[in-house]
Short mmCIF file of C-alpha atoms in Angstrom, two decimals:
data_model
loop_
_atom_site.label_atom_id
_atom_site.label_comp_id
_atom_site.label_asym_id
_atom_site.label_seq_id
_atom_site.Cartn_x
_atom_site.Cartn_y
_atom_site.Cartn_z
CA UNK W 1 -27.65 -11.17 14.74
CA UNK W 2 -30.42 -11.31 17.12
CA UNK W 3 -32.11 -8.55 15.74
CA UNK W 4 -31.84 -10.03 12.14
CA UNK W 5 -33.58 -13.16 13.61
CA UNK W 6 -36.52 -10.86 15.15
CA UNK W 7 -36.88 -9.15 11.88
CA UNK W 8 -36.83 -12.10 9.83
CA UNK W 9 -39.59 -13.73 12.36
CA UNK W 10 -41.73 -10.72 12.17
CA UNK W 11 -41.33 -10.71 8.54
CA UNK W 12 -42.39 -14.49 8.42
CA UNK W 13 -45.38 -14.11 10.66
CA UNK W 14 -46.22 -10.98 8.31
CA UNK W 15 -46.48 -13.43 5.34
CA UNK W 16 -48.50 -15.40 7.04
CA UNK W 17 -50.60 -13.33 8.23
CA UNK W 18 -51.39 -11.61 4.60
CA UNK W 19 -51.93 -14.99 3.46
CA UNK W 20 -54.15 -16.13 5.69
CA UNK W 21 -56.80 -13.42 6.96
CA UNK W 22 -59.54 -13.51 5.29
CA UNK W 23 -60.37 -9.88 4.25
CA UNK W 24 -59.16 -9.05 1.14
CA UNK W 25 -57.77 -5.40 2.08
CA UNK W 26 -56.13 -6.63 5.33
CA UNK W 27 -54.32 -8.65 3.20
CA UNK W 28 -53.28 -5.66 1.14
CA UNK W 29 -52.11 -4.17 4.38
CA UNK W 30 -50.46 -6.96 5.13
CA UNK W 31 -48.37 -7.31 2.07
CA UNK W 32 -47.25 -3.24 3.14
CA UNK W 33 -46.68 -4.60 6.48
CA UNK W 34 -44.31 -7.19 4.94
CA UNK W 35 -42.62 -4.96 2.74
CA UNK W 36 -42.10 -2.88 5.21
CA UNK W 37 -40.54 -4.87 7.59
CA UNK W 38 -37.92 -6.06 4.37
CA UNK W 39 -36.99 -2.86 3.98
CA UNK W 40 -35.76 -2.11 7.55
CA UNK W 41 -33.57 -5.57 7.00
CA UNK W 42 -32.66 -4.09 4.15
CA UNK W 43 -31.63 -0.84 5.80
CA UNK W 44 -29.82 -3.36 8.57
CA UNK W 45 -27.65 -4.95 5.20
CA UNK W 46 -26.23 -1.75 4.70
CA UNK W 47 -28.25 -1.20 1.91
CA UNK W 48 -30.01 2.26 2.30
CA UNK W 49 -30.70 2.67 -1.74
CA UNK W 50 -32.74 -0.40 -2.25
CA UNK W 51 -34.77 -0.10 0.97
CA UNK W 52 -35.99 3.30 -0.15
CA UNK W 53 -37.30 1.73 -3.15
CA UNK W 54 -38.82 -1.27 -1.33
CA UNK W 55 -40.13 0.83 1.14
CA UNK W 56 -41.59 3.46 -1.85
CA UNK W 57 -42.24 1.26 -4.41
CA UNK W 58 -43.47 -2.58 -2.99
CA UNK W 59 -45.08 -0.88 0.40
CA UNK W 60 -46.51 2.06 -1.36
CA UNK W 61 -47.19 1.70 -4.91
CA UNK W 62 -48.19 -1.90 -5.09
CA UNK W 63 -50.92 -1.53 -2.25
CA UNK W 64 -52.37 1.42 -3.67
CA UNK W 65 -52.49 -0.74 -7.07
CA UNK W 66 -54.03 -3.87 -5.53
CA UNK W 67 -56.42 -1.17 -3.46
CA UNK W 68 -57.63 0.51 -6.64
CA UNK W 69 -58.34 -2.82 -8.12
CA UNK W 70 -60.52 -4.10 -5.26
CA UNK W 71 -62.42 -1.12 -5.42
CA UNK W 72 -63.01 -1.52 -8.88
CA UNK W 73 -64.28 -4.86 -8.89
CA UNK W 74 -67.28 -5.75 -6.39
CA UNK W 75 -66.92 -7.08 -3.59
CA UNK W 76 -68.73 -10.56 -2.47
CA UNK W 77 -71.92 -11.15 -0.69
CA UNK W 78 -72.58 -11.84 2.91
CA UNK W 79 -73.83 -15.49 1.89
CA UNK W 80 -70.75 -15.78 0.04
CA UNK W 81 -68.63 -14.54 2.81
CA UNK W 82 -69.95 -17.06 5.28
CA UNK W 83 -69.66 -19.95 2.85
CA UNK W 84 -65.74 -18.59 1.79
CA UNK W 85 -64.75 -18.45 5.51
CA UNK W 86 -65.84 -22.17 5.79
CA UNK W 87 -64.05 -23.56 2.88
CA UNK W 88 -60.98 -21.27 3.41
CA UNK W 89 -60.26 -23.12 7.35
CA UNK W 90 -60.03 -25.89 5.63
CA UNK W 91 -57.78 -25.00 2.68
CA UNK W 92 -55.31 -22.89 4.37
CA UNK W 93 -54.87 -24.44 8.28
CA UNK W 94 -52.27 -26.76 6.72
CA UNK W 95 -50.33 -23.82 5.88
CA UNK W 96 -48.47 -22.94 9.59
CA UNK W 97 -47.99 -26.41 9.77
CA UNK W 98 -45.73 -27.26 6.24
CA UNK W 99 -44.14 -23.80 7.23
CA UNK W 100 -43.08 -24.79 10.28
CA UNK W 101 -42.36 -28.01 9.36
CA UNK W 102 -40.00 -27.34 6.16
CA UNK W 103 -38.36 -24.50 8.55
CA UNK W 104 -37.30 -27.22 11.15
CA UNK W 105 -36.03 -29.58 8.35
CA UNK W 106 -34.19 -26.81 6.62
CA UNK W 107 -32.49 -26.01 9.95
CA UNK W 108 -31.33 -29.57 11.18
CA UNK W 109 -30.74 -30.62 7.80
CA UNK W 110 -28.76 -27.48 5.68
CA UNK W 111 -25.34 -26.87 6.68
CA UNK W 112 -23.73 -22.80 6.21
CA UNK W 113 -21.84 -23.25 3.08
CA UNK W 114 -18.53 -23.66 2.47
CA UNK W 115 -17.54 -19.40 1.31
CA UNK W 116 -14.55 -18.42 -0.38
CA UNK W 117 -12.03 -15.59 1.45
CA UNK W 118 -13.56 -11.94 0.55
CA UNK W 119 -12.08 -10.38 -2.05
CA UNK W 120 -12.88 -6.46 -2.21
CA UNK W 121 -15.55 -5.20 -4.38
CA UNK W 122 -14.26 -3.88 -8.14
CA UNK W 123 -17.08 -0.94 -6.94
CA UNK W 124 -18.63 -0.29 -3.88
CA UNK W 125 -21.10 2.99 -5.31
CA UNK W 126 -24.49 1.46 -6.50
CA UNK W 127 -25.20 4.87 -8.94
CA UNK W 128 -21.31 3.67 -11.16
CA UNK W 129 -22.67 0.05 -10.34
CA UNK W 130 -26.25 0.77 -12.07
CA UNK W 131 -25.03 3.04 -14.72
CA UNK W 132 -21.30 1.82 -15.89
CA UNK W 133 -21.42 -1.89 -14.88
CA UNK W 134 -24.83 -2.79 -15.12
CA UNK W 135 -25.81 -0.73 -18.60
CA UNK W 136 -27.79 -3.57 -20.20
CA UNK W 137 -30.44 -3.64 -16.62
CA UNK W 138 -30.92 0.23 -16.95
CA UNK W 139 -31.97 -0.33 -20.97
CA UNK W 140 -33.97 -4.12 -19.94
CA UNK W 141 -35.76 -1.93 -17.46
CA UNK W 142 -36.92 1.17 -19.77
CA UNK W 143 -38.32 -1.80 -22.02
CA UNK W 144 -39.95 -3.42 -19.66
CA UNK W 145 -41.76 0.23 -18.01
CA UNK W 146 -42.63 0.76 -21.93
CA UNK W 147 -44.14 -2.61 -22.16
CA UNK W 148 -45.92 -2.27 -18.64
CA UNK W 149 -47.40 1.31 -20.28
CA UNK W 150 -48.51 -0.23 -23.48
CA UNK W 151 -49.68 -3.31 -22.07
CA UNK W 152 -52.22 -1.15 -19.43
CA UNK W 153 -52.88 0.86 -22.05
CA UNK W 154 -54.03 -1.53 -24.28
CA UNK W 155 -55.81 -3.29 -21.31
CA UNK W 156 -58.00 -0.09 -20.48
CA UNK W 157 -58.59 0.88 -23.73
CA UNK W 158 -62.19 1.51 -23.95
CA UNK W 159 -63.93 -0.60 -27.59
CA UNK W 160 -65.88 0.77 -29.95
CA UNK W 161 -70.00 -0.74 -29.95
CA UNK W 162 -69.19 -1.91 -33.03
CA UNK W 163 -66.70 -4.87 -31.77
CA UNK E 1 -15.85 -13.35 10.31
CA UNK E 2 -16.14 -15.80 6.87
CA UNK E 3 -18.22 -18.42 9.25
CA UNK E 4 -20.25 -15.76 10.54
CA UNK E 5 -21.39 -15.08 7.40
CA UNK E 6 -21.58 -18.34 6.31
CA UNK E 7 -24.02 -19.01 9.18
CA UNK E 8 -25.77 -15.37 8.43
CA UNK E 9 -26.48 -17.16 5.16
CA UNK E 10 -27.92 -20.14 6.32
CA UNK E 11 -30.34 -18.02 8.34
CA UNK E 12 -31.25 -16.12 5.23
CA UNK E 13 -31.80 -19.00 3.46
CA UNK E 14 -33.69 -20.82 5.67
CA UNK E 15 -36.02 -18.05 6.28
CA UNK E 16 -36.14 -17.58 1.83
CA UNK E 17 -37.13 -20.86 1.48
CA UNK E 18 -40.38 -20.55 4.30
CA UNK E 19 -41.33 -17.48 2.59
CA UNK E 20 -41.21 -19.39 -0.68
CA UNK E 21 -43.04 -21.79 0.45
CA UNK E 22 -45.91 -19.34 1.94
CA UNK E 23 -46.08 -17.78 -1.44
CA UNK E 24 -46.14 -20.95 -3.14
CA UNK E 25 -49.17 -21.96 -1.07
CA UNK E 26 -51.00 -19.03 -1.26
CA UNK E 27 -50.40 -19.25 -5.28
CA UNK E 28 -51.76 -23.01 -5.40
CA UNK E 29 -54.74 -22.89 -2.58
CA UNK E 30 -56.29 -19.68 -3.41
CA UNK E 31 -59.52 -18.98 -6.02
CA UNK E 32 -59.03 -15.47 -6.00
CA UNK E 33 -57.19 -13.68 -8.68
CA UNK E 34 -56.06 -10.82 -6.08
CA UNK E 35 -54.55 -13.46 -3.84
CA UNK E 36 -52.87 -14.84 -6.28
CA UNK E 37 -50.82 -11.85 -7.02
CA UNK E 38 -50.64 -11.23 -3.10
CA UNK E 39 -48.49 -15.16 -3.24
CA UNK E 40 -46.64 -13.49 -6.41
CA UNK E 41 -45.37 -10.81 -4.43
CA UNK E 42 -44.57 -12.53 -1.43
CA UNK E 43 -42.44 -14.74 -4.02
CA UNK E 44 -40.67 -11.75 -4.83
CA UNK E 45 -40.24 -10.53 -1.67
CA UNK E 46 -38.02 -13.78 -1.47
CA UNK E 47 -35.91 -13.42 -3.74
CA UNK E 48 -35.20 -10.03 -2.77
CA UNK E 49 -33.92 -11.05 0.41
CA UNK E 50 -31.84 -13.79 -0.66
CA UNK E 51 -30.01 -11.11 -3.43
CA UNK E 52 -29.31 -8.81 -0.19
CA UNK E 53 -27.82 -11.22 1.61
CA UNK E 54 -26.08 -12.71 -0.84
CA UNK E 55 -24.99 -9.75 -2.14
CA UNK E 56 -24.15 -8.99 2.24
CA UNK E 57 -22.30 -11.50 2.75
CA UNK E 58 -19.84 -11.65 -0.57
CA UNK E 59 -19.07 -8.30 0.20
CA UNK E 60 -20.80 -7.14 -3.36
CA UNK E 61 -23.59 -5.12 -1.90
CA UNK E 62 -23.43 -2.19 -4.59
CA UNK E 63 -24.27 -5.13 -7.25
CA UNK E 64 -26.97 -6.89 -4.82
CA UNK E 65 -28.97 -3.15 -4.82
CA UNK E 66 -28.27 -2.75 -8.36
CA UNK E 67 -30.11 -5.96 -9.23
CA UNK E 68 -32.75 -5.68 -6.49
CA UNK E 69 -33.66 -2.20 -8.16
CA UNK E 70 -34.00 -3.81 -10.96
CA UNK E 71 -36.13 -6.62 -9.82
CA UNK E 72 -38.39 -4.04 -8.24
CA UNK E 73 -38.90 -2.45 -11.35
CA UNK E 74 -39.92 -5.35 -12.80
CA UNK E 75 -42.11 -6.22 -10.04
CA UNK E 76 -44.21 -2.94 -10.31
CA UNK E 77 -44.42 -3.54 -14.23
CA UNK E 78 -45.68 -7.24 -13.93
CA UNK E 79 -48.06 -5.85 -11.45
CA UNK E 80 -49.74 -3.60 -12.65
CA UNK E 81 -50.22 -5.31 -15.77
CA UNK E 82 -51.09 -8.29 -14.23
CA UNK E 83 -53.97 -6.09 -12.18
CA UNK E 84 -55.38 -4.66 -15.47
CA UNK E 85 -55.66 -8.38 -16.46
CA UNK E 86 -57.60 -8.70 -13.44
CA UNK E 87 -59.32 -5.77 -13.98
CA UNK E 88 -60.58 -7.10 -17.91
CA UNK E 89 -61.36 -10.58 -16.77
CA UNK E 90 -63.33 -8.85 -14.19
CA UNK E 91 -65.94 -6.67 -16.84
CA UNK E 92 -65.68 -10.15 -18.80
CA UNK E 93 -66.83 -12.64 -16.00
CA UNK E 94 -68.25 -10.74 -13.32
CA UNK E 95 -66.36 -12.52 -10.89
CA UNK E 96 -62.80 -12.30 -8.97
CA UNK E 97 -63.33 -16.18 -8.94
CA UNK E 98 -60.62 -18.89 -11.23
CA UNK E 99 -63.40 -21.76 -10.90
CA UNK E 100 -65.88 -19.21 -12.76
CA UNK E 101 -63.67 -18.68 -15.81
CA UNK E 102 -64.38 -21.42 -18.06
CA UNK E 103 -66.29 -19.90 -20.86
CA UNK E 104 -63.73 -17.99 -22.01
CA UNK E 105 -62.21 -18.67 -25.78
CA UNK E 106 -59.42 -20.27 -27.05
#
């Protein structure tokens, strides 16, 4: 239990912290940092299949996609930098506050919930899970990859001179 | 054992909802494309944590990695596309910045 609640402070403060700093790519690294930290809770839920993926997929291939984008786009000016960090203080110091705020309401106000006896699982293997019980997710999510593909496809697709 | 993970719940959810709420923010303060899809993700990384535990504490964790796969799947899709968006608004604008598109059509 206690090292739940470390885990989910880290992770908290890793939010945070990705929302807040004010480099772009630290925030990048941040959002790794995040995942990374869910997927050890993850690991700590008994749950060793879907923190590979997070750790893979949301710490790996998402940073490396929102790095490839910054370095495709230009970055901003000093001037602009300067002028950014000013506004941004103001914008985002309220943040720690609501958070902390909302997460001292939500703990002297919500109650645990009232949950039913277990019953045992009808399966306990996630690979019969994801392919007997759970056909129609595997088909959604070939769709969905397909769309992604087309979609960037059509997105990068260079025009003729003529258009 | 069924209150402690009743109360495991409660911590779960309490810490969902601040990570919500971080997302949120960084969604609605934020004039940067990039950052916005930085608050999308942290959304997601939300609602992952609430399936796990949810899925923890009913004793259905096979189904609770089953969806979260899923989710991440998802995730990587809306993504990416959503960065080649970024990417076209980009050559189109010149600027990362949502106060500079205005002159777009439609």
């Amino acid at each position: 239990m206690i090292l739940t609640l470390i885990l989910l402070t880290l992770l908290v403060l890793a939010a945070v912290w990705t929302v807040m700093t004010r480099s772009l790519m630290m925030s990048a690294v941040g959002l790794a940092l995040t995942s990374v930290i869910l997927s050890i809770i993850i690991f700590t839920l008994n749950s060793p299949l879907a923190g590979v993926f997070e750790l893979s997929v949301c710490a790996g291939l998402i940073t490396v996609v929102f790095i490839s984008t910054m370095s495709l786009t230009k970055p901003i000016t000093r001037t602009e930098f300067k002028k950014q960090t000013k506004d941004r203080i103001k914008r985002y110091w309220y943040m720690p506050v609501i958070i902390i705020l909302i997460g001292l309401g939500c703990a002297l106000m919500l109650t645990a919930p009232d949950l039913k006896p277990l019953t045992p699982a009808i399966e306990n293997d996630v690979r019969n899970v994801m392919w007997k019980v759970r056909q129609t997710d595997v088909l959604g999510q070939i769709i969905i990859l397909l769309a992604g593909v087309f979609g960037v496809v059509v997105l990068f697709k260079e025009r003729k001179k003529n258009d | 054992m069924i209150n402690d993970n009743a109360n495991l719940f409660l911590i779960f959810g309490i810490f969902t909802i601040i990570l919500g709420v971080c997302g949120f923010y960084c969604i609605m303060v934020t004039k940067n494309f990039i950052r916005a899809l930085i608050g999308l993700e942290i959304l997601t990384k939300a609602v992952t944590l609430l399936i796990i535990a949810a899925g923890y504490v009913s004793n259905r964790i096979a189904l609770a990695q089953s969806m979260v796969i899923t989710l991440i799947v998802v995730e990587v899709v809306v993504i990416s596309v959503a960065a080649g968006i970024v990417f076209g608004v980009f050559k189109q604008i010149g600027s990362l910045n949502i106060t500079k598109m205005r002159n777009l059509k439609g």
